[in-house]
């Protein structure tokens, strides 16, 4: 059967074509074999040297040999003189030009195989000295090398392929899609290649994809960071300069790595500050002076004081006996920023003792006190109190809430679960034998720690203790739950921080952290950093995964550290000295405010 093409030309079928190519290959090999036999008899005379048309190639070979590039030829081989036909050849000699390689005499098939290997090695080592034409111009000679340019290209990829300027060849849209998958170092380098590469590498789409891909990664969260959630990833607005955003974030992270933080101290409280929470715009603190204070993060001013009537009406609330104002900020250059007197209010529902704990979201603030009660405030209505939660018989030491429940723990060794919407007490959990000093919740699970040396997990729905973590040798003061509920950190009077697997109960890290009681812990589930504050007056930053100490800030407080929390930019801590310490890693970063969730 034959195939006919245009004009009636007949072509053999595909199988026949293969046979023809196979026959031609056999004939070619036979001719090479015959030629090689003839040359072994007669070609060792001077006349059998390569023709002058291959002299450039030969010169390159001589140059390669002269640089001791592990030549394939034997070291005593004379490239210039003829080889005596009577001399037994002990080493294989690669062929020149059309000539086949010379096989050593008297070694049979092994010698032929050795010669083929030498020929291949020779071409691999010295092909960089040949032009593309010289590399693929010889279609007949050589054992074990490509018989055609296409076969040679498959064996030795053309290096020109890796040098294709795809920016100039492809449409801009496709080039941008390609660059959107590379890291920031590569993007910076591409801008140095040429003007056209620089133009494409400046694309906002490229930097947007790089930022959202690399800066939304998390260590212990169930999802990547969502834009606009006050975690260092701003909302995706049309006017965002994503390259500048990336630069600012990169510089901020570099400051974290090297501990370059600028301190700002906020003054105003009259006694120990037990608790603190903050976001990009405000800080809320609670103190032994019975007040709750709201601070503006931008201006470092106190905007509101909430307390009992006898406190807010006292002349000592605003100024010291010498007439100097209490409320001011000490900046990194030690200059003082004074302010006007903040608004001070008292409501019918208020605390009469120390504010020991607090938590807020966008709608409510909840505080716990030494007076054994909690108060719920409406933030959007000027922090007006909504209700009081009252059931504990001793000081409320810590609290946490979500959209369904408010959970409180007390010195009375119990945990109470309240309905957030109504304030009704749903259940009281008992199991600890000492004061319950800290509590947190994730989903329907509560983690608590106590002066009885233990950490416990509870199921909110059943009220049952589902797991206990034992290992601490003294009473515990603080515990933390990672955002994805995988890890628990705990610490206390044994000066050790333990990190637990919440699912198995295994102790993953055992960190000898401080020289005194560890009073405060905070897990940053985005970065994997663990912040600790201690009675030894130190604030430290550890790597959750390894337990490695990353940063140490000794004696930045003049007394015990009572609370320390962090976000993507700052560590804010409070202590027995009535000052709020803001350790700002982004204060000197140009454009840092672009990262905020405005």
PDB file of N, CA, C and O in Angstrom, residues 130-159:
ATOM      1  N   UNK A 130      32.881  24.451  20.488  1.00  0.00           N
ATOM      2  CA  UNK A 130      32.419  24.364  19.115  1.00  0.00           C
ATOM      3  C   UNK A 130      31.239  25.287  18.896  1.00  0.00           C
ATOM      4  O   UNK A 130      30.418  25.502  19.780  1.00  0.00           O
ATOM      5  N   UNK A 131      31.126  25.814  17.687  1.00  0.00           N
ATOM      6  CA  UNK A 131      29.941  26.575  17.336  1.00  0.00           C
ATOM      7  C   UNK A 131      28.798  25.601  17.085  1.00  0.00           C
ATOM      8  O   UNK A 131      28.997  24.395  16.976  1.00  0.00           O
ATOM      9  N   UNK A 132      27.596  26.139  16.988  1.00  0.00           N
ATOM     10  CA  UNK A 132      26.441  25.275  16.751  1.00  0.00           C
ATOM     11  C   UNK A 132      26.583  24.532  15.433  1.00  0.00           C
ATOM     12  O   UNK A 132      26.244  23.353  15.330  1.00  0.00           O
ATOM     13  N   UNK A 133      27.098  25.214  14.408  1.00  0.00           N
ATOM     14  CA  UNK A 133      27.261  24.558  13.111  1.00  0.00           C
ATOM     15  C   UNK A 133      28.247  23.422  13.196  1.00  0.00           C
ATOM     16  O   UNK A 133      28.066  22.357  12.624  1.00  0.00           O
ATOM     17  N   UNK A 134      29.354  23.656  13.915  1.00  0.00           N
ATOM     18  CA  UNK A 134      30.367  22.608  14.026  1.00  0.00           C
ATOM     19  C   UNK A 134      29.834  21.442  14.846  1.00  0.00           C
ATOM     20  O   UNK A 134      30.157  20.282  14.594  1.00  0.00           O
ATOM     21  N   UNK A 135      28.972  21.767  15.850  1.00  0.00           N
ATOM     22  CA  UNK A 135      28.455  20.721  16.710  1.00  0.00           C
ATOM     23  C   UNK A 135      27.580  19.753  15.931  1.00  0.00           C
ATOM     24  O   UNK A 135      27.618  18.554  16.126  1.00  0.00           O
ATOM     25  N   UNK A 136      26.749  20.323  15.050  1.00  0.00           N
ATOM     26  CA  UNK A 136      25.769  19.472  14.401  1.00  0.00           C
ATOM     27  C   UNK A 136      26.041  19.267  12.912  1.00  0.00           C
ATOM     28  O   UNK A 136      25.237  18.696  12.210  1.00  0.00           O
ATOM     29  N   UNK A 137      27.205  19.755  12.424  1.00  0.00           N
ATOM     30  CA  UNK A 137      27.484  19.667  10.997  1.00  0.00           C
ATOM     31  C   UNK A 137      27.895  18.279  10.542  1.00  0.00           C
ATOM     32  O   UNK A 137      27.719  17.920   9.389  1.00  0.00           O
ATOM     33  N   UNK A 138      28.455  17.449  11.457  1.00  0.00           N
ATOM     34  CA  UNK A 138      28.938  16.125  11.088  1.00  0.00           C
ATOM     35  C   UNK A 138      27.835  15.120  11.322  1.00  0.00           C
ATOM     36  O   UNK A 138      27.492  14.811  12.438  1.00  0.00           O
ATOM     37  N   UNK A 139      27.246  14.608  10.212  1.00  0.00           N
ATOM     38  CA  UNK A 139      26.091  13.730  10.322  1.00  0.00           C
ATOM     39  C   UNK A 139      26.457  12.273  10.164  1.00  0.00           C
ATOM     40  O   UNK A 139      25.597  11.421  10.303  1.00  0.00           O
ATOM     41  N   UNK A 140      27.697  11.946   9.862  1.00  0.00           N
ATOM     42  CA  UNK A 140      28.021  10.574   9.541  1.00  0.00           C
ATOM     43  C   UNK A 140      28.998   9.945  10.521  1.00  0.00           C
ATOM     44  O   UNK A 140      28.933   8.750  10.753  1.00  0.00           O
ATOM     45  N   UNK A 141      29.925  10.723  11.042  1.00  0.00           N
ATOM     46  CA  UNK A 141      30.951  10.120  11.877  1.00  0.00           C
ATOM     47  C   UNK A 141      30.483  10.040  13.319  1.00  0.00           C
ATOM     48  O   UNK A 141      29.495  10.632  13.714  1.00  0.00           O
ATOM     49  N   UNK A 142      31.220   9.325  14.116  1.00  0.00           N
ATOM     50  CA  UNK A 142      30.967   9.275  15.553  1.00  0.00           C
ATOM     51  C   UNK A 142      30.133   8.086  15.928  1.00  0.00           C
ATOM     52  O   UNK A 142      29.124   7.777  15.320  1.00  0.00           O
ATOM     53  N   UNK A 143      30.588   7.381  16.937  1.00  0.00           N
ATOM     54  CA  UNK A 143      29.851   6.247  17.479  1.00  0.00           C
ATOM     55  C   UNK A 143      29.196   6.700  18.769  1.00  0.00           C
ATOM     56  O   UNK A 143      29.846   7.229  19.659  1.00  0.00           O
ATOM     57  N   UNK A 144      27.883   6.555  18.887  1.00  0.00           N
ATOM     58  CA  UNK A 144      27.193   6.922  20.103  1.00  0.00           C
ATOM     59  C   UNK A 144      26.860   8.393  20.194  1.00  0.00           C
ATOM     60  O   UNK A 144      26.480   8.861  21.250  1.00  0.00           O
ATOM     61  N   UNK A 145      27.032   9.152  19.086  1.00  0.00           N
ATOM     62  CA  UNK A 145      26.614  10.551  19.106  1.00  0.00           C
ATOM     63  C   UNK A 145      25.469  10.710  18.128  1.00  0.00           C
ATOM     64  O   UNK A 145      25.169   9.811  17.356  1.00  0.00           O
ATOM     65  N   UNK A 146      24.837  11.880  18.183  1.00  0.00           N
ATOM     66  CA  UNK A 146      23.633  12.080  17.392  1.00  0.00           C
ATOM     67  C   UNK A 146      23.931  11.956  15.913  1.00  0.00           C
ATOM     68  O   UNK A 146      24.956  12.393  15.431  1.00  0.00           O
ATOM     69  N   UNK A 147      22.996  11.342  15.160  1.00  0.00           N
ATOM     70  CA  UNK A 147      23.144  11.183  13.723  1.00  0.00           C
ATOM     71  C   UNK A 147      22.490  12.320  12.959  1.00  0.00           C
ATOM     72  O   UNK A 147      22.631  12.398  11.767  1.00  0.00           O
ATOM     73  N   UNK A 148      21.708  13.160  13.668  1.00  0.00           N
ATOM     74  CA  UNK A 148      21.036  14.262  12.978  1.00  0.00           C
ATOM     75  C   UNK A 148      20.946  15.443  13.919  1.00  0.00           C
ATOM     76  O   UNK A 148      21.055  15.292  15.132  1.00  0.00           O
ATOM     77  N   UNK A 149      20.763  16.628  13.362  1.00  0.00           N
ATOM     78  CA  UNK A 149      20.643  17.806  14.214  1.00  0.00           C
ATOM     79  C   UNK A 149      19.526  17.681  15.225  1.00  0.00           C
ATOM     80  O   UNK A 149      19.653  18.114  16.355  1.00  0.00           O
ATOM     81  N   UNK A 150      18.373  17.070  14.844  1.00  0.00           N
ATOM     82  CA  UNK A 150      17.256  16.954  15.778  1.00  0.00           C
ATOM     83  C   UNK A 150      17.622  16.048  16.934  1.00  0.00           C
ATOM     84  O   UNK A 150      17.293  16.318  18.088  1.00  0.00           O
ATOM     85  N   UNK A 151      18.322  14.937  16.627  1.00  0.00           N
ATOM     86  CA  UNK A 151      18.732  14.031  17.696  1.00  0.00           C
ATOM     87  C   UNK A 151      19.764  14.701  18.587  1.00  0.00           C
ATOM     88  O   UNK A 151      19.755  14.522  19.801  1.00  0.00           O
ATOM     89  N   UNK A 152      20.673  15.465  18.009  1.00  0.00           N
ATOM     90  CA  UNK A 152      21.669  16.158  18.807  1.00  0.00           C
ATOM     91  C   UNK A 152      21.018  17.156  19.738  1.00  0.00           C
ATOM     92  O   UNK A 152      21.391  17.311  20.886  1.00  0.00           O
ATOM     93  N   UNK A 153      20.002  17.871  19.238  1.00  0.00           N
ATOM     94  CA  UNK A 153      19.330  18.872  20.059  1.00  0.00           C
ATOM     95  C   UNK A 153      18.655  18.224  21.244  1.00  0.00           C
ATOM     96  O   UNK A 153      18.605  18.787  22.326  1.00  0.00           O
ATOM     97  N   UNK A 154      18.120  16.996  21.061  1.00  0.00           N
ATOM     98  CA  UNK A 154      17.463  16.339  22.185  1.00  0.00           C
ATOM     99  C   UNK A 154      18.471  15.867  23.213  1.00  0.00           C
ATOM    100  O   UNK A 154      18.179  15.830  24.391  1.00  0.00           O
ATOM    101  N   UNK A 155      19.675  15.492  22.753  1.00  0.00           N
ATOM    102  CA  UNK A 155      20.698  15.047  23.688  1.00  0.00           C
ATOM    103  C   UNK A 155      21.372  16.212  24.392  1.00  0.00           C
ATOM    104  O   UNK A 155      21.703  16.137  25.563  1.00  0.00           O
ATOM    105  N   UNK A 156      21.621  17.276  23.629  1.00  0.00           N
ATOM    106  CA  UNK A 156      22.287  18.457  24.182  1.00  0.00           C
ATOM    107  C   UNK A 156      21.399  19.672  23.920  1.00  0.00           C
ATOM    108  O   UNK A 156      21.449  20.252  22.840  1.00  0.00           O
ATOM    109  N   UNK A 157      20.547  20.051  24.885  1.00  0.00           N
ATOM    110  CA  UNK A 157      19.612  21.163  24.651  1.00  0.00           C
ATOM    111  C   UNK A 157      20.349  22.425  24.240  1.00  0.00           C
ATOM    112  O   UNK A 157      21.399  22.751  24.800  1.00  0.00           O
ATOM    113  N   UNK A 158      19.789  23.092  23.269  1.00  0.00           N
ATOM    114  CA  UNK A 158      20.392  24.325  22.802  1.00  0.00           C
ATOM    115  C   UNK A 158      20.362  25.361  23.913  1.00  0.00           C
ATOM    116  O   UNK A 158      19.294  25.710  24.415  1.00  0.00           O
ATOM    117  N   UNK A 159      21.525  25.846  24.374  1.00  0.00           N
ATOM    118  CA  UNK A 159      21.532  26.828  25.453  1.00  0.00           C
ATOM    119  C   UNK A 159      20.807  28.114  25.104  1.00  0.00           C
ATOM    120  O   UNK A 159      20.443  28.877  25.988  1.00  0.00           O
TER     121      UNK A 159
END
